[in-house]
Amino acid sequence: MNLGRNRPEPTPTGPNFGVVNGGGTINGPVQAAAFSSNVSQTSHIAPGAIERAQDSLADLRQRLEAIRGQHPEAEQALRAVDAISPRLDSPDRDPGALRFMLETLTTTCAAIPSVVTAAQAAHTAVAALLPPL
C-alpha cells in the first residue's frame, strides 16, 4: 500500500532474513512481519526430541499412577497420557487434536499440585514436536 511517500517497501534485515515478501520459500529463521505474505515454514524435529517427549510422558504417568487413589483427576489425566503417547511417532498427522489433548492434560493436572511441574514439562516436550500454528 503506497501512501504517497517516495520510499520503497520495507525490506527485512537481520533476524528476518528468512521472510519472503510475495511468493517463494523460506530458507532461514522466521519472525512474523507485518509486511510479509504467502509465507510457509517447515518444521524439523531435533534429534532426540521424540525420546524426550516419551520420557516426560512416562515420568508423568508414573507420578499419576502413584496418586491414582488420592485424586479423581488422576484417572482423567492418565487417559489423556494414553491418548497422547501413540501419536508421538507422527505428531504432524493431526496437530490440532494433539494440541487439544495437551491442553486437556495440562488443565487436568493443574488440579493436582504434586504433578503440575511434570505435566508442564510433558506439555513443553510434546509441543516442541508440533508444527507451528
XYZ file of N, CA, C and O in Angstrom:
532
model
N 0.848 -1.169 0.000
C 0.000 0.000 0.000
C 0.892 1.229 0.000
O 1.643 1.470 0.928
N 0.826 2.014 -1.025
C 1.626 3.213 -1.134
C 0.812 4.383 -0.601
O -0.297 4.648 -1.053
N 1.365 5.072 0.361
C 0.661 6.196 0.979
C 1.113 7.530 0.395
O 0.972 8.571 1.020
N 1.648 7.511 -0.809
C 2.085 8.741 -1.438
C 3.488 9.135 -1.076
O 3.960 10.193 -1.452
N 4.166 8.295 -0.360
C 5.544 8.595 0.016
C 6.477 8.023 -1.044
O 6.190 7.021 -1.675
N 7.581 8.632 -1.204
C 8.559 8.164 -2.191
C 9.595 7.256 -1.535
O 10.787 7.409 -1.733
N 9.116 6.309 -0.740
C 10.007 5.367 -0.086
C 9.659 3.955 -0.542
O 8.485 3.639 -0.731
N 10.659 3.111 -0.675
C 10.371 1.726 -1.059
C 9.714 0.971 0.100
O 9.776 1.402 1.257
N 9.096 -0.140 -0.234
C 8.521 -1.006 0.799
C 9.646 -1.475 1.717
O 10.793 -1.612 1.289
N 9.357 -1.729 2.990
C 10.404 -2.162 3.918
C 10.989 -3.508 3.500
O 10.281 -4.380 3.028
N 12.279 -3.665 3.668
C 12.974 -4.903 3.367
C 13.519 -5.462 4.670
O 14.209 -4.750 5.397
N 13.204 -6.718 4.974
C 13.688 -7.282 6.235
C 15.200 -7.453 6.234
O 15.800 -7.772 5.220
N 15.791 -7.232 7.385
C 17.223 -7.448 7.579
C 17.411 -8.172 8.889
O 16.478 -8.347 9.651
N 18.598 -8.539 9.178
C 18.902 -9.183 10.454
C 18.172 -10.490 10.621
O 18.168 -11.325 9.720
N 17.526 -10.706 11.778
C 16.901 -11.997 12.039
C 15.708 -12.286 11.128
O 15.231 -13.393 11.078
N 15.227 -11.316 10.387
C 14.101 -11.545 9.485
C 14.533 -11.962 8.083
O 13.727 -11.961 7.178
N 15.790 -12.318 7.890
C 16.245 -12.568 6.531
C 15.501 -13.705 5.853
O 15.500 -13.799 4.638
N 14.823 -14.574 6.620
C 14.093 -15.693 6.026
C 12.705 -15.339 5.574
O 12.034 -16.139 4.959
N 12.223 -14.154 5.832
C 10.875 -13.758 5.443
C 10.869 -13.412 3.963
O 11.751 -12.721 3.471
N 9.853 -13.870 3.263
C 9.743 -13.624 1.833
C 8.509 -12.772 1.585
O 7.414 -13.125 2.021
N 8.689 -11.656 0.923
C 7.551 -10.823 0.531
C 7.076 -11.300 -0.829
O 7.807 -11.257 -1.786
N 5.854 -11.741 -0.907
C 5.346 -12.288 -2.157
C 5.381 -13.796 -2.092
O 5.103 -14.390 -1.075
N 5.743 -14.462 -3.181
C 5.786 -15.915 -3.202
C 7.182 -16.427 -2.956
O 8.144 -15.679 -2.886
N 7.316 -17.713 -2.823
C 8.637 -18.303 -2.669
C 8.719 -19.182 -1.454
O 7.732 -19.483 -0.800
N 9.921 -19.601 -1.136
C 10.143 -20.447 0.018
C 11.002 -19.720 1.022
O 11.637 -18.718 0.703
N 11.045 -20.274 2.217
C 11.798 -19.661 3.306
C 13.037 -20.491 3.574
O 12.962 -21.701 3.706
N 14.167 -19.853 3.668
C 15.424 -20.539 3.932
C 16.125 -19.938 5.130
O 17.286 -19.594 5.054
N 15.458 -19.757 6.220
C 16.101 -19.191 7.394
C 15.101 -19.018 8.513
O 13.951 -19.401 8.401
N 15.543 -18.430 9.623
C 14.613 -18.211 10.728
C 13.533 -17.215 10.322
O 13.755 -16.340 9.500
N 12.360 -17.398 10.907
C 11.228 -16.560 10.517
C 10.670 -15.859 11.744
O 10.490 -16.466 12.790
N 10.424 -14.596 11.608
C 9.688 -13.839 12.609
C 8.510 -13.221 11.896
O 8.605 -12.865 10.719
N 7.398 -13.103 12.584
C 6.227 -12.505 11.960
C 6.516 -11.051 11.623
O 7.019 -10.299 12.438
N 6.254 -10.666 10.422
C 6.447 -9.289 9.988
C 5.147 -8.798 9.367
O 4.504 -9.519 8.601
N 4.777 -7.598 9.697
C 3.505 -7.063 9.227
C 3.431 -6.993 7.713
O 2.367 -7.087 7.127
N 4.566 -6.879 7.058
C 4.573 -6.711 5.614
C 4.802 -8.019 4.869
O 4.901 -8.030 3.659
N 4.908 -9.149 5.559
C 5.160 -10.411 4.875
C 3.847 -11.057 4.464
O 2.803 -10.842 5.073
N 3.901 -11.838 3.398
C 2.716 -12.546 2.931
C 3.128 -13.822 2.227
O 4.274 -13.982 1.833
N 2.166 -14.736 2.071
C 2.410 -16.016 1.404
C 3.629 -16.731 1.980
O 4.504 -17.179 1.277
N 3.669 -16.852 3.279
C 4.819 -17.425 3.950
C 4.463 -18.799 4.487
O 3.372 -19.001 5.004
N 5.364 -19.730 4.331
C 5.184 -21.052 4.924
C 6.479 -21.426 5.628
O 7.529 -20.861 5.351
N 6.378 -22.396 6.514
C 7.552 -22.806 7.267
C 7.512 -24.318 7.420
O 6.460 -24.901 7.635
N 8.665 -24.961 7.318
C 8.775 -26.397 7.507
C 9.443 -26.652 8.845
O 10.494 -26.079 9.129
N 8.841 -27.515 9.654
C 9.427 -27.839 10.945
C 10.396 -29.001 10.795
O 10.166 -29.915 10.019
N 11.454 -28.940 11.537
C 12.401 -30.037 11.599
C 12.532 -30.410 13.062
O 12.912 -29.582 13.886
N 12.208 -31.653 13.387
C 12.263 -32.112 14.766
C 13.711 -32.434 15.107
O 14.385 -33.163 14.391
N 14.170 -31.869 16.209
C 15.551 -32.078 16.646
C 15.768 -33.538 17.036
O 14.843 -34.196 17.528
N 16.967 -34.049 16.806
C 17.261 -35.429 17.200
C 17.036 -35.615 18.699
O 17.429 -34.783 19.505
N 16.388 -36.671 19.056
C 16.128 -36.955 20.464
C 14.883 -36.299 21.018
O 14.516 -36.550 22.163
N 14.214 -35.472 20.251
C 13.034 -34.764 20.765
C 11.887 -35.732 21.061
O 11.176 -35.565 22.057
N 11.712 -36.715 20.218
C 10.632 -37.683 20.447
C 10.921 -38.489 21.711
O 10.018 -38.725 22.520
N 12.178 -38.873 21.903
C 12.542 -39.623 23.105
C 12.329 -38.784 24.367
O 11.869 -39.293 25.387
N 12.664 -37.495 24.296
C 12.444 -36.612 25.456
C 10.953 -36.499 25.765
O 10.552 -36.510 26.929
N 10.139 -36.401 24.739
C 8.686 -36.324 24.949
C 8.172 -37.629 25.554
O 7.356 -37.609 26.485
N 8.645 -38.761 25.039
C 8.231 -40.054 25.591
C 8.663 -40.194 27.044
O 7.891 -40.671 27.887
N 9.886 -39.761 27.346
C 10.379 -39.826 28.727
C 9.566 -38.928 29.655
O 9.262 -39.313 30.788
N 9.214 -37.741 29.189
C 8.408 -36.819 30.007
C 7.032 -37.403 30.281
O 6.526 -37.315 31.409
N 6.419 -38.000 29.257
C 5.106 -38.626 29.454
C 5.209 -39.841 30.376
O 4.316 -40.067 31.206
N 6.290 -40.617 30.269
C 6.471 -41.777 31.145
C 6.644 -41.333 32.594
O 6.077 -41.948 33.514
N 7.392 -40.254 32.809
C 7.569 -39.713 34.154
C 6.226 -39.236 34.720
O 5.886 -39.528 35.866
N 5.466 -38.534 33.895
C 4.158 -38.049 34.339
C 3.237 -39.224 34.646
O 2.525 -39.221 35.653
N 3.240 -40.243 33.784
C 2.401 -41.424 34.017
C 2.740 -42.071 35.357
O 1.848 -42.415 36.133
N 4.030 -42.211 35.646
C 4.464 -42.824 36.902
C 3.959 -42.014 38.095
O 3.463 -42.576 39.076
N 4.066 -40.706 38.020
C 3.596 -39.847 39.119
C 2.079 -39.932 39.283
O 1.563 -39.939 40.402
N 1.361 -39.974 38.165
C -0.095 -40.058 38.221
C -0.557 -41.402 38.787
O -1.515 -41.457 39.570
N 0.108 -42.480 38.403
C -0.268 -43.798 38.919
C -0.030 -43.893 40.422
O -0.765 -44.564 41.133
N 0.988 -43.182 40.915
C 1.294 -43.200 42.345
C 0.210 -42.513 43.177
O 0.026 -42.848 44.348
N -0.510 -41.557 42.568
C -1.541 -40.821 43.326
C -2.945 -41.126 42.826
O -3.887 -40.403 43.128
N -3.084 -42.166 42.065
C -4.354 -42.523 41.419
C -5.538 -42.528 42.399
O -6.587 -42.002 42.095
N -5.396 -43.081 43.570
C -6.493 -43.165 44.524
C -6.743 -41.880 45.304
O -7.809 -41.695 45.891
N -5.783 -40.986 45.315
C -5.896 -39.763 46.113
C -6.595 -38.631 45.382
O -7.200 -37.769 46.012
N -6.491 -38.592 44.059
C -7.063 -37.504 43.267
C -7.903 -38.080 42.131
O -7.391 -38.831 41.305
N -9.176 -37.707 42.066
C -10.013 -38.223 40.973
C -9.554 -37.740 39.596
O -9.785 -38.404 38.589
N -8.860 -36.615 39.544
C -8.376 -36.085 38.266
C -7.272 -36.940 37.672
O -6.996 -36.877 36.469
N -6.623 -37.754 38.499
C -5.506 -38.582 38.032
C -5.964 -39.557 36.957
O -5.237 -39.794 35.986
N -7.149 -40.124 37.088
C -7.673 -41.049 36.072
C -7.851 -40.353 34.728
O -7.482 -40.890 33.686
N -8.435 -39.166 34.753
C -8.630 -38.420 33.513
C -7.282 -38.048 32.884
O -7.112 -38.138 31.671
N -6.331 -37.663 33.702
C -5.008 -37.314 33.193
C -4.318 -38.541 32.595
O -3.662 -38.445 31.549
N -4.478 -39.693 33.211
C -3.896 -40.919 32.663
C -4.514 -41.270 31.312
O -3.818 -41.723 30.397
N -5.809 -41.034 31.153
C -6.459 -41.273 29.854
C -5.885 -40.330 28.796
O -5.672 -40.725 27.649
N -5.616 -39.091 29.181
C -5.022 -38.135 28.242
C -3.613 -38.575 27.853
O -3.237 -38.508 26.674
N -2.834 -39.044 28.818
C -1.485 -39.539 28.522
C -1.570 -40.733 27.570
O -0.799 -40.836 26.613
N -2.539 -41.626 27.811
C -2.729 -42.789 26.928
C -3.097 -42.376 25.516
O -2.734 -43.050 24.555
N -3.823 -41.284 25.364
C -4.215 -40.806 24.034
C -3.057 -40.108 23.327
O -2.927 -40.180 22.100
N -2.202 -39.442 24.086
C -1.089 -38.685 23.503
C 0.062 -39.601 23.097
O 0.641 -39.440 22.016
N 0.403 -40.544 23.922
C 1.596 -41.384 23.714
C 1.700 -42.013 22.321
O 2.751 -41.920 21.691
N 0.652 -42.658 21.799
C 0.812 -43.287 20.477
C 0.956 -42.287 19.328
O 1.397 -42.648 18.244
N 0.621 -41.049 19.548
C 0.693 -40.038 18.491
C 2.072 -39.398 18.361
O 2.304 -38.605 17.458
N 2.992 -39.725 19.241
C 4.308 -39.093 19.224
C 5.133 -39.491 18.004
O 6.014 -38.739 17.591
N 4.871 -40.660 17.435
C 5.641 -41.086 16.264
C 5.313 -40.271 15.025
O 6.128 -40.161 14.122
N 4.104 -39.710 14.963
C 3.734 -38.857 13.817
C 2.916 -37.664 14.327
O 1.714 -37.574 14.098
N 3.587 -36.739 15.027
C 2.870 -35.630 15.651
C 2.247 -34.655 14.649
O 1.330 -33.922 14.995
N 2.709 -34.672 13.408
C 2.171 -33.742 12.422
C 0.939 -34.292 11.707
O 0.345 -33.602 10.889
N 0.507 -35.507 12.009
C -0.658 -36.099 11.362
C -1.940 -35.340 11.716
O -2.734 -35.030 10.859
N -2.147 -35.054 12.981
C -3.317 -34.295 13.420
C -2.905 -33.393 14.581
O -3.250 -33.645 15.730
N -2.137 -32.333 14.279
C -1.600 -31.499 15.359
C -2.670 -30.791 16.179
O -2.480 -30.553 17.367
N -3.804 -30.467 15.574
C -4.868 -29.803 16.321
C -5.403 -30.678 17.435
O -5.621 -30.219 18.563
N -5.623 -31.949 17.126
C -6.114 -32.883 18.143
C -5.074 -33.078 19.240
O -5.408 -33.123 20.431
N -3.817 -33.163 18.845
C -2.760 -33.346 19.831
C -2.636 -32.117 20.730
O -2.453 -32.240 21.944
N -2.767 -30.934 20.160
C -2.748 -29.707 20.980
C -3.904 -29.703 21.979
O -3.741 -29.331 23.137
N -5.075 -30.121 21.517
C -6.247 -30.181 22.397
C -5.996 -31.166 23.541
O -6.310 -30.883 24.704
N -5.433 -32.328 23.224
C -5.145 -33.325 24.258
C -4.128 -32.790 25.261
O -4.253 -33.033 26.466
N -3.132 -32.066 24.768
C -2.135 -31.483 25.665
C -2.756 -30.461 26.606
O -2.427 -30.409 27.792
N -3.640 -29.640 26.065
C -4.315 -28.647 26.909
C -5.193 -29.329 27.949
O -5.248 -28.904 29.111
N -5.893 -30.391 27.539
C -6.725 -31.155 28.480
C -5.852 -31.748 29.578
O -6.193 -31.669 30.764
N -4.727 -32.328 29.195
C -3.811 -32.912 30.173
C -3.298 -31.855 31.147
O -3.338 -32.047 32.360
N -2.849 -30.738 30.634
C -2.301 -29.680 31.483
C -3.363 -29.110 32.420
O -3.107 -28.882 33.600
N -4.557 -28.895 31.893
C -5.650 -28.353 32.708
C -6.047 -29.338 33.807
O -6.274 -28.943 34.958
N -6.130 -30.604 33.456
C -6.491 -31.622 34.442
C -5.433 -31.731 35.527
O -5.751 -31.808 36.712
N -4.166 -31.713 35.117
C -3.075 -31.840 36.089
C -2.911 -30.589 36.950
O -2.306 -30.657 38.021
N -3.449 -29.467 36.505
C -3.360 -28.241 37.301
C -4.083 -28.386 38.630
O -3.765 -27.693 39.594
N -5.039 -29.300 38.695
C -5.784 -29.538 39.936
C -5.031 -30.469 40.889
O -5.493 -30.718 41.994
N -3.896 -30.990 40.456
C -3.112 -31.916 41.279
C -1.739 -31.291 41.528
O -0.843 -31.378 40.680
N -1.542 -30.641 42.666
C -0.298 -29.906 42.918
C 0.984 -30.719 42.752
O 1.994 -30.209 42.291
N 0.956 -32.002 43.069
C 2.189 -32.791 43.036
C 2.649 -33.170 41.624
O 3.764 -33.664 41.449
N 1.827 -32.926 40.599
C 2.227 -33.298 39.236
C 2.231 -32.122 38.259
O 2.464 -32.314 37.075
N 1.973 -30.924 38.746
C 1.881 -29.763 37.859
C 3.172 -29.563 37.060
O 3.137 -29.384 35.840
N 4.306 -29.621 37.719
C 5.583 -29.391 37.033
C 5.860 -30.479 36.006
O 6.302 -30.191 34.885
N 5.585 -31.727 36.356
C 5.794 -32.830 35.413
C 4.861 -32.698 34.214
O 5.248 -32.980 33.074
N 3.633 -32.242 34.443
C 2.683 -32.049 33.344
C 3.137 -30.924 32.425
O 3.028 -31.035 31.194
N 3.651 -29.866 32.996
C 4.144 -28.760 32.167
C 5.370 -29.177 31.365
O 5.525 -28.790 30.198
N 6.228 -29.987 31.963
C 7.406 -30.479 31.241
C 6.983 -31.375 30.078
O 7.527 -31.276 28.972
N 5.997 -32.244 30.312
C 5.494 -33.108 29.243
C 4.840 -32.273 28.144
O 5.042 -32.523 26.952
N 4.075 -31.264 28.543
C 3.427 -30.375 27.568
C 4.468 -29.708 26.679
O 4.341 -29.682 25.454
N 5.511 -29.181 27.282
C 6.562 -28.496 26.529
C 7.284 -29.456 25.580
O 7.530 -29.126 24.426
N 7.608 -30.659 26.074
C 8.329 -31.633 25.262
C 7.500 -32.094 24.058
O 8.017 -32.211 22.949
N 6.212 -32.321 24.263
C 5.352 -32.772 23.169
C 5.063 -31.607 22.213
O 5.077 -31.772 20.996
N 4.806 -30.424 22.746
C 4.509 -29.266 21.901
C 5.690 -28.932 20.990
O 5.494 -28.421 19.885
N 6.908 -29.251 21.406
C 8.078 -28.996 20.570
C 8.074 -29.838 19.292
O 8.725 -29.499 18.316
N 7.309 -30.917 19.297
C 7.226 -31.795 18.124
C 6.206 -31.297 17.091
O 6.217 -31.737 15.952
N 5.329 -30.399 17.514
C 4.223 -29.979 16.661
C 4.649 -28.916 15.658
O 5.503 -28.081 15.955
N 4.026 -28.926 14.484
C 4.323 -27.873 13.515
C 3.794 -26.538 14.027
O 2.879 -26.498 14.849
N 4.356 -25.440 13.547
C 3.888 -24.123 14.013
C 2.444 -23.883 13.589
O 1.973 -24.451 12.608
N 1.781 -23.050 14.358
C 0.386 -22.720 14.048
C 0.267 -21.910 12.796
O 0.998 -21.180 12.352
